[in-house]
Coordinates of C-alpha atoms and ligand atoms in Angstrom, one line a residue:
X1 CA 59.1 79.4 75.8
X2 CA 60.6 81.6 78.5
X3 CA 59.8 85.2 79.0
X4 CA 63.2 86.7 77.4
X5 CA 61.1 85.4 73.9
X6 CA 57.9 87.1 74.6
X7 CA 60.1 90.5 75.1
X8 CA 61.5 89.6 71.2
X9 CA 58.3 88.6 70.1
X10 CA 56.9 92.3 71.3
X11 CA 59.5 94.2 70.6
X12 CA 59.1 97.3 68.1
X13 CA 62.2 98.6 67.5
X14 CA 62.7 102.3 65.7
X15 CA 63.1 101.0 62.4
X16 CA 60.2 98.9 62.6
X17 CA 58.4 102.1 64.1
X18 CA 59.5 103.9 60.8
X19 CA 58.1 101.4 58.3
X20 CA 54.9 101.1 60.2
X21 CA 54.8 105.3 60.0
X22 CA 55.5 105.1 56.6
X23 CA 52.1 102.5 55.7
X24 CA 50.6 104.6 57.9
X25 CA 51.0 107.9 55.7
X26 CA 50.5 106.0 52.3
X27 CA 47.4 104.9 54.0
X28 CA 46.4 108.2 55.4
X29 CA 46.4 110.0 51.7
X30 CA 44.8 106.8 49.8
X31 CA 41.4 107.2 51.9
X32 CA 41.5 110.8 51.7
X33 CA 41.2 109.8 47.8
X34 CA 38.9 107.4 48.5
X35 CA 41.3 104.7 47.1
X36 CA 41.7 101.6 49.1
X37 CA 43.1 101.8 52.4
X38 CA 42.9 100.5 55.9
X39 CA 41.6 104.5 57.2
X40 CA 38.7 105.0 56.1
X41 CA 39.6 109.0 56.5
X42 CA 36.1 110.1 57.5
X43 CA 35.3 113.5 57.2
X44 CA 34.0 115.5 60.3
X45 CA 32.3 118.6 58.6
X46 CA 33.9 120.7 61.2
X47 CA 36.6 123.1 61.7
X48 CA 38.3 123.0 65.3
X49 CA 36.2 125.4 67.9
X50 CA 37.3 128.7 68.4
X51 CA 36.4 129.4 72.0
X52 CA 33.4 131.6 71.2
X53 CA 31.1 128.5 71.1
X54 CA 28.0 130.0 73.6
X55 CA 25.1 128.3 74.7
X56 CA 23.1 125.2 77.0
X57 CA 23.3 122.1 74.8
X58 CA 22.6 118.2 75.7
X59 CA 25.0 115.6 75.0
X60 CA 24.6 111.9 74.4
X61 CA 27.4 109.8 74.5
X62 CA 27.6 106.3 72.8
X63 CA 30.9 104.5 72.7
X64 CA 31.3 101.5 75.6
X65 CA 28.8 100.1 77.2
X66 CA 28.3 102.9 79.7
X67 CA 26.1 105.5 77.6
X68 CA 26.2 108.9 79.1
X69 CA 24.1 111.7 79.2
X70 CA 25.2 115.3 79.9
X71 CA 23.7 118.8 80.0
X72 CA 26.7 121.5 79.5
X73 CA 26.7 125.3 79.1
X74 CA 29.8 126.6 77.0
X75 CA 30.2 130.0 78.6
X76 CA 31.8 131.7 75.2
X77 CA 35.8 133.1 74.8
X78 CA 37.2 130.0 75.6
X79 CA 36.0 129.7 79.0
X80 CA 35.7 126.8 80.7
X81 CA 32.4 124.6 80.0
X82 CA 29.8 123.8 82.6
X83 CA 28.9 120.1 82.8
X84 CA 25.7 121.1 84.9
X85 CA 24.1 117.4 84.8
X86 CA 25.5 113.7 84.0
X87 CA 24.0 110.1 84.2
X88 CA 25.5 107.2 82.8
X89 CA 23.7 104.2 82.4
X90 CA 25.4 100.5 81.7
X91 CA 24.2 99.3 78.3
X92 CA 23.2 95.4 79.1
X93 CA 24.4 92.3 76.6
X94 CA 20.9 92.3 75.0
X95 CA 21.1 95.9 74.3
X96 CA 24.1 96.1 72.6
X97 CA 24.2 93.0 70.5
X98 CA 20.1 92.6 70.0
X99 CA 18.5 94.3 67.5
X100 CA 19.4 98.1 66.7
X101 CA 15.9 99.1 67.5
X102 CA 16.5 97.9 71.0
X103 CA 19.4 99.9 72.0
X104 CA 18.0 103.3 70.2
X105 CA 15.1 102.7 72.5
X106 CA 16.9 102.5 75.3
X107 CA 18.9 105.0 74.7
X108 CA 15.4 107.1 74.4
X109 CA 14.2 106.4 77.3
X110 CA 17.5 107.1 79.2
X111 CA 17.3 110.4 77.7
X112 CA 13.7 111.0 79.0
X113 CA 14.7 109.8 82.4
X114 CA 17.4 112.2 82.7
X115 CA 15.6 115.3 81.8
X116 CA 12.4 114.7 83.9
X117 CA 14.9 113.5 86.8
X118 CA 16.8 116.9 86.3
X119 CA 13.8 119.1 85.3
X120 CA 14.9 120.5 82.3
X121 CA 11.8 121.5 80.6
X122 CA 13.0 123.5 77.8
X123 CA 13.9 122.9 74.3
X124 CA 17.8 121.8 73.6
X125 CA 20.1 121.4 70.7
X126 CA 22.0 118.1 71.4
X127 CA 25.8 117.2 70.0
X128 CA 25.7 113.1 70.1
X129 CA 28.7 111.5 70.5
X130 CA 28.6 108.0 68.5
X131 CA 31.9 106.6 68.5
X132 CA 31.9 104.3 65.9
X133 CA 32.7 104.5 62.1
X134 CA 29.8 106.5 60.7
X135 CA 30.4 108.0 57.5
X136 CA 29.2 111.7 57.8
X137 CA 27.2 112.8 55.4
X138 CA 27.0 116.1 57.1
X139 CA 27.3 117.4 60.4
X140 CA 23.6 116.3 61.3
X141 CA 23.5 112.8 59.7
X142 CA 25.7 109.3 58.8
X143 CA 25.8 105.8 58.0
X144 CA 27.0 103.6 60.4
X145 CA 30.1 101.7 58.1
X146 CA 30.1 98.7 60.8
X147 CA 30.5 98.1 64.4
X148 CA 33.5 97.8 66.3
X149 CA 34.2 97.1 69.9
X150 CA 31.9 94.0 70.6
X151 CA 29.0 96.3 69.3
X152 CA 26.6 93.8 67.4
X153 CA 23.7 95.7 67.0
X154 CA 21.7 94.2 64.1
X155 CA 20.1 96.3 61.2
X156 CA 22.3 99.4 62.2
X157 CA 25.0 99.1 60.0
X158 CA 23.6 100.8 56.6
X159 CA 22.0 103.0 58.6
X160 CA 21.4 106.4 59.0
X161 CA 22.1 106.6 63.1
X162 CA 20.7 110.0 63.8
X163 CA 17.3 109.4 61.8
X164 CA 17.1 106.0 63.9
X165 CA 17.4 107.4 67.2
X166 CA 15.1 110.3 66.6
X167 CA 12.6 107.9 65.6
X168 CA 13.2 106.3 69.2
X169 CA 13.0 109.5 70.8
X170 CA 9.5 109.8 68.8
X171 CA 8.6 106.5 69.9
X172 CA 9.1 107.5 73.9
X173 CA 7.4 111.1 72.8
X174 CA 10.3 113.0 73.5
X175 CA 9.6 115.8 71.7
X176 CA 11.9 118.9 73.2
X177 CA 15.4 117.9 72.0
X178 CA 16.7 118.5 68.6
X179 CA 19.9 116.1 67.3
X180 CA 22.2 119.3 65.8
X181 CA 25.3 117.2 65.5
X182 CA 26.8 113.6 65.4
X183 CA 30.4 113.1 66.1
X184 CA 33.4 110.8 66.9
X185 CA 34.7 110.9 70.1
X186 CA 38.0 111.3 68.8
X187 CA 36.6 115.0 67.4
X188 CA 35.3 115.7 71.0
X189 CA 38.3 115.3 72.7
X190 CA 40.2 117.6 70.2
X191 CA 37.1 119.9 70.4
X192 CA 37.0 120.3 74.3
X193 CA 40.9 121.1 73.5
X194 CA 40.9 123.3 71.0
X195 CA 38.8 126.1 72.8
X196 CA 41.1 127.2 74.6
X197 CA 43.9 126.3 72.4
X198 CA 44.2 127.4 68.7
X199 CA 47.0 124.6 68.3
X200 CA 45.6 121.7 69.2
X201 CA 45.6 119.2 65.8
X202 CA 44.8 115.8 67.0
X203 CA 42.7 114.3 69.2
X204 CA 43.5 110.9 70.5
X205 CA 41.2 107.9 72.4
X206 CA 43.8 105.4 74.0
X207 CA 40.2 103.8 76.0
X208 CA 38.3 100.7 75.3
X209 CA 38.9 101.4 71.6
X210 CA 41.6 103.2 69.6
X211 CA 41.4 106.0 67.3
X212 CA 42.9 110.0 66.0
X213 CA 41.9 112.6 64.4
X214 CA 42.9 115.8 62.5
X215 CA 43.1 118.7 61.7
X216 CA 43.6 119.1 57.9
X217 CA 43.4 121.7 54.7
X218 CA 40.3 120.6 52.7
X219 CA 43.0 120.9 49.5
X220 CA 43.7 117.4 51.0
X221 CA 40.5 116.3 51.4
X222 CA 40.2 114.1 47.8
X223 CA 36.7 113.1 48.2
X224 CA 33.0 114.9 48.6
X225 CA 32.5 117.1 51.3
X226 CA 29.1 118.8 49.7
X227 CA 28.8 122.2 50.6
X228 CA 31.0 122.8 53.3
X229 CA 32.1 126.4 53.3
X230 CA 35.5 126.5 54.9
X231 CA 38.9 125.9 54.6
X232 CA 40.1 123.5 57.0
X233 CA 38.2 120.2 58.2
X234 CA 38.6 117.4 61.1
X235 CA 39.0 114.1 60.1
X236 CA 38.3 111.0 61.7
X237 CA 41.2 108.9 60.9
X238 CA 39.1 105.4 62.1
X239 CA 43.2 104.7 62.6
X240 CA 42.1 101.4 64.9
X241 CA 41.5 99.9 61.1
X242 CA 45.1 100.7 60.6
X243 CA 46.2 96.6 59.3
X244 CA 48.8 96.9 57.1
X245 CA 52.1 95.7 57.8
X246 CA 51.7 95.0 61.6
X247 CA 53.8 92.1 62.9
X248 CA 51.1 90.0 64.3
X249 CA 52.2 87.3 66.6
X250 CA 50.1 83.9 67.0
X251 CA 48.7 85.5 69.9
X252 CA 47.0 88.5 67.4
X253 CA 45.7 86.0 65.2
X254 CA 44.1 83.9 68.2
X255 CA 43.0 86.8 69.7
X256 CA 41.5 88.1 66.3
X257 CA 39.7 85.1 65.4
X258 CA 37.7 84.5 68.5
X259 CA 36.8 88.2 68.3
X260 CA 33.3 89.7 66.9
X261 CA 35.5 91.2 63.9
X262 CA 37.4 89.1 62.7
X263 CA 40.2 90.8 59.8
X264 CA 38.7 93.9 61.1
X265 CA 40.6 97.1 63.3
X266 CA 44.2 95.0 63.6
X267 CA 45.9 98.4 64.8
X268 CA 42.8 98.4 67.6
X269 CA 43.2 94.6 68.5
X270 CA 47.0 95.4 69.8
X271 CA 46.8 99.1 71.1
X272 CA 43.5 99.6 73.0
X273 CA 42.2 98.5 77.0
X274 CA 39.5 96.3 75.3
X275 CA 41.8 93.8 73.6
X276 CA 45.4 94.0 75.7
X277 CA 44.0 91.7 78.7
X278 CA 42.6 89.8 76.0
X279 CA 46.1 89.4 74.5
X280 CA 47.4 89.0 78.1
X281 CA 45.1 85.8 78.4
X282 CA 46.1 84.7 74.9
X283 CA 49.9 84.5 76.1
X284 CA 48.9 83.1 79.6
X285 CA 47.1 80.2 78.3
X286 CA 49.9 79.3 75.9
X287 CA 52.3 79.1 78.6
X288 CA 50.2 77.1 80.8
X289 CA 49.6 74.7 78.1
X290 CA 53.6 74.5 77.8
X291 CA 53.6 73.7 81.0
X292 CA 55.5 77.2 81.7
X293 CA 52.9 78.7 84.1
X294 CA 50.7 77.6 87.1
X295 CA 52.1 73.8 86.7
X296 CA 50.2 73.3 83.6
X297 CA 47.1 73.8 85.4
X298 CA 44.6 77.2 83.9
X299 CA 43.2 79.0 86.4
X300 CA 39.7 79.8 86.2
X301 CA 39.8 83.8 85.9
X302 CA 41.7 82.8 82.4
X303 CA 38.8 80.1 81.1
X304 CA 36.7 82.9 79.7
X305 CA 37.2 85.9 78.0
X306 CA 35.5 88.3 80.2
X307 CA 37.8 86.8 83.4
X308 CA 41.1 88.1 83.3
X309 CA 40.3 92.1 83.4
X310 CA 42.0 95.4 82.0
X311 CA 42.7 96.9 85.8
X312 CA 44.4 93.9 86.4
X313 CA 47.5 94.5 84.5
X314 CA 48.3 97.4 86.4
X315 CA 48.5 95.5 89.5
X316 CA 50.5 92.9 87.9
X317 CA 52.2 95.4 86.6
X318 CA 53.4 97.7 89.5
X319 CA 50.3 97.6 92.2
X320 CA 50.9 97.3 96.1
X321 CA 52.2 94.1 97.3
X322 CA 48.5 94.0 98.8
X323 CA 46.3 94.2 95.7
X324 CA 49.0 91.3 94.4
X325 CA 48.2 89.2 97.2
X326 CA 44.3 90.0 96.3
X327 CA 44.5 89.4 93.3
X328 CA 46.6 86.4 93.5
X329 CA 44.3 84.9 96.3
X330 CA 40.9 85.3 93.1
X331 CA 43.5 83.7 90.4
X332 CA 44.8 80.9 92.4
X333 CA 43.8 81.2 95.9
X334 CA 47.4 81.4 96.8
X335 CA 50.0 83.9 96.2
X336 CA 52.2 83.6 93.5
X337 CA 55.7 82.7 93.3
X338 CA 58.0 84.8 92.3
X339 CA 58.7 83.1 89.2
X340 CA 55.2 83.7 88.1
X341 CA 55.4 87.3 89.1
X342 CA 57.8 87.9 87.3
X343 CA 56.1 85.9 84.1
X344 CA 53.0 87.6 84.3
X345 CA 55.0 91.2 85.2
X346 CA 56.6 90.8 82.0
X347 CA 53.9 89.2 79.8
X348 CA 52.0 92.7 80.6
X349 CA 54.3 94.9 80.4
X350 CA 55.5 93.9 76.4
X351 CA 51.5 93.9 75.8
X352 CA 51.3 97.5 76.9
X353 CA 54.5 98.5 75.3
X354 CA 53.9 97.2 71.9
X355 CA 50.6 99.3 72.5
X356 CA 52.3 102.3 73.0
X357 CA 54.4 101.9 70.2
X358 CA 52.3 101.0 67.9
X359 CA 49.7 104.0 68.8
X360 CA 52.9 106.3 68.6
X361 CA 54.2 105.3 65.2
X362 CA 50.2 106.3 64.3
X363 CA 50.4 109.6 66.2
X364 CA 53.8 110.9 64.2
X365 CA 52.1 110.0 61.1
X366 CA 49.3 111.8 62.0
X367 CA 50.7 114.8 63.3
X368 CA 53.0 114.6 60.3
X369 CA 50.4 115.8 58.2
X370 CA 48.1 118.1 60.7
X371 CA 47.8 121.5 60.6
X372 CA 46.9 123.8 64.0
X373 CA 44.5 126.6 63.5
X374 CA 46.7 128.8 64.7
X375 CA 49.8 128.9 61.9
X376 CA 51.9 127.7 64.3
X377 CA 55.0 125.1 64.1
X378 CA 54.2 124.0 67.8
X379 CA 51.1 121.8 68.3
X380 CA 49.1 120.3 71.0
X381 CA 47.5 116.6 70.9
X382 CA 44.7 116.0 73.1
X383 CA 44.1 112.5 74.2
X384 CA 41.5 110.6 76.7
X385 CA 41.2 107.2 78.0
X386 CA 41.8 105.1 80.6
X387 CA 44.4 103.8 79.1
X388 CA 46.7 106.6 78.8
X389 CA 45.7 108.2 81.7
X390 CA 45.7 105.5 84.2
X391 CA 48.0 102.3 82.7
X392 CA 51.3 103.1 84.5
X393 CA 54.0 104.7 82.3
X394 CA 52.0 104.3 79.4
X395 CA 52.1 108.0 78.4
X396 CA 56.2 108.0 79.2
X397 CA 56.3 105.3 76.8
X398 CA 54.4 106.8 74.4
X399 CA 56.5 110.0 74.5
X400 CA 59.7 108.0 74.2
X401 CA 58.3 106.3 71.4
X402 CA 57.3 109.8 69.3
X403 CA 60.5 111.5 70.4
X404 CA 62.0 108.5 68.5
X405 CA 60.1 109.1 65.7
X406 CA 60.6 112.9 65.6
X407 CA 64.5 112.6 65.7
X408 CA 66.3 115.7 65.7
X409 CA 64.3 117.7 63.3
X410 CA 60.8 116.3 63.0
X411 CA 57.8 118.0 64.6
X412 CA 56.8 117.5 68.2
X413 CA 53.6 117.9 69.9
X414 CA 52.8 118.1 73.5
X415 CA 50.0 115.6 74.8
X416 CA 47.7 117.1 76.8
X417 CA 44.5 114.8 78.8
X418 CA 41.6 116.1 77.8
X419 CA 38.8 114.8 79.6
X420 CA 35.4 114.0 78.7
X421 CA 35.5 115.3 75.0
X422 CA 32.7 113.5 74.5
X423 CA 30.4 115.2 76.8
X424 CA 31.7 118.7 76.4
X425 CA 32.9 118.1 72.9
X426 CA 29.6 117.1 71.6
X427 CA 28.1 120.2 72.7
X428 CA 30.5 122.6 71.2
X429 CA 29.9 120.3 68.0
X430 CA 26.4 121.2 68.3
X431 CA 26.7 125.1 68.8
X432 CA 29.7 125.0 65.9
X433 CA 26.9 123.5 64.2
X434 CA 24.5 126.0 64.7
X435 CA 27.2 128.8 63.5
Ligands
LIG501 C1 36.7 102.4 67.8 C2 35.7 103.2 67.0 C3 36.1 104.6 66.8 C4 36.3 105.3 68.1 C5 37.3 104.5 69.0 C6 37.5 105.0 70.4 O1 37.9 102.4 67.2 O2 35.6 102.5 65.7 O3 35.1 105.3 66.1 O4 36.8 106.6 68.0 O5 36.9 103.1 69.1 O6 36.4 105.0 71.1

């Protein structure tokens, strides 16, 4: 197999965009009616901020395996939040695929650390930031629907994640924080957007993981939402689920197979940073086995999963002549030739590019449907991770891809980085919350 057929294998073209955009919409409105779908659709049970959000709130952030912690102050009409302390701490193996009680611990006693450590003595509302699918069943409590991500944490799923992390927090007697709020970091990011911009409508994660959310009329919302007074809600599309129609090469089925989710978030397996050099090593080890690639031999960076990693691409993909020669020198302690610069060049770059595609044809269809707080035809679509902000021309070929989409007449949205929504958004969560 030569390269030229990995670029047809990859290839999305506008058509192809189209039919995905259109599954993706029939999908969108089934799991707001709680028929079946691949997006689950989970309500939010908030509105997008307004800027006036006041107050000194904690944050915890769970999502990767670095958890963070974060004191902000949201200083009120819309401006610009303090983070006045941070810690991350990496999660180890045992904690995030051992048993729940074991990671809510930890996660206890990382909060305790970080207060004594930055004397905060007082009493604090806290937004928490648990990017996974957690059905809300209000803005203070959900069920965790399963893990994605390599998450394995046992007897969580079922479970009501805020009342098993306060019962951590009792267990390491910390006593002076109160969990107001549990979110998606997807709803963060458009959060730390939308106070200082009434038309933000989506937030977007292009990280480790994949996923949007938005902004929608609750007329559309086809399923319980209890009490909640207002008239528009957030809602956590879980669009890494996305699965059907995709054109999934053997590589995707390979790659889905071997992971801890098998069947499970097919959009997420060929968009997001966890899985592309996954995909990458999928391809590489296929054309070494034809005898394609590195004289037949495999190089040891590509005999385990964890080897080959996401920053990698990037230099394969435009780094300095330099970092190629480094990195060649770890893969094969020699440098490459330039027929396998060019092989590995290309067998990234159609990885990420199907990735951008594929997340765009899920953005239209989203922003198809949003609606910005402010009335207006003009919206704004916040997005974080490393993916889109650091994979080179990843964002231009994202835009290309939605300005396909869009044509002449459809709507267009400008995408804006929005950093650390899950820090910052988690506490305007938490003081929407107390509103
Ligand atoms: C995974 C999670 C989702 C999260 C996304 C980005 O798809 O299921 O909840 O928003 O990763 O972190």
């Amino acid at each position: 197999m030569k390269p030229v057929d990995l670029k047809a294998m990859f290839e999305l073209k506008t058509p192809a965009l189209r039919r995905i955009g259109r599954a993706v919409r029939a999908d969108m409105d089934a799991g707001l009616r709680n028929r079946r779908s691949t997006l689950l659709m989970l309500p939010a049970f908030c509105d997008a901020a307004t800027g006036r959000e006041k107050g000194r709130y904690l944050a915890l952030d769970l999502g990767g395996t670095n958890f963070r912690v974060m004191m902000v102050r949201l200083a009120g009409r819309g401006r610009k939040p303090a983070v006045l302390a941070e810690a991350k701490y990496k999660l180890t193996h045992d904690q995030i695929t051992g048993e729940g009680r074991v990671l809510f611990n930890a996660i206890a006693g990382y909060v305790k650390v970080f207060l004594r450590e930055n004397g905060f003595s007082g009493r604090y509302g806290l937004g928490y930031t648990f990017s996974f699918p957690v059905k809300l069943l209000g803005i203070d409590e959900g069920i965790l629907l399963r893990w994605t991500k390599g998450f394995t944490a046992r007897g969580v799923v079922g479970g009501k994640v805020v009342a098993l992390q306060k019962a951590a927090l009792a267990r390491r007697n910390v006593a002076s924080v109160d969990i107001r709020a549990v979110a998606n970091d997807t709803v963060g990011t458009l959060q730390a957007r939308a106070i200082r911009d009434p038309g933000c409508v989506m937030g977007v994660i292009l990280g480790t993981g994949f996923n949007i959310c938005l902004r929608l009329p609750v007329s559309r919302i086809r399923k319980s939402i209890g009490a909640y007074g207002r008239s528009h809600m957030i809602i956590n599309m879980e669009a890494g689920g996305f699965g059907r129609g995709l054109p999934r090469t053997a590589y995707d089925r390979r790659l889905d197979r071997a992971s801890k989710n098998p069947g499970a978030q097919r959009a997420e397996k060929m968009i997001s940073g966890k899985y592309l050099p996954l995909l990458v090593r999928e391809i590489v080890l296929d054309l070494v086995k034809r005898e394609k690639l590195f004289g037949g031999k495999i190089p040891e960076i590509f005999r385990s999963p964890d080897g080959f990693k996401a920053h990698y691409m990037d230099i394969l993909e435009c780094g300095s002549a330099a970092r190629r020669r480094e990195l060649a020198g770890l893969m094969l302690g020699r440098a490459f030739t330039p027929a396998e610069r060019a092989t590995l060049k290309t067998v990234c770059h159609v990885v990420a590019q199907r990735s951008a595609r594929i997340a765009a044809a899920l953005m239209s269809a989203a922003l198809s449907r949003a609606v910005p707080a402010d009335g207006g035809r003009g919206a704004t679509i916040a997005v974080d991770g490393s993916l889109f902000e650091k994979y080179p021309g990843y964002e231009a070929m994202l835009k290309k891809a939605m300005g396909e989409l869009a044509g002449a007449r459809g709507r267009r949205a400008a995408l804006e980085l929005t950093k650390d929504g899950s820090g910052i958004g988690a506490a305007i969560i938490a003081a929407v919350a107390g509103t």
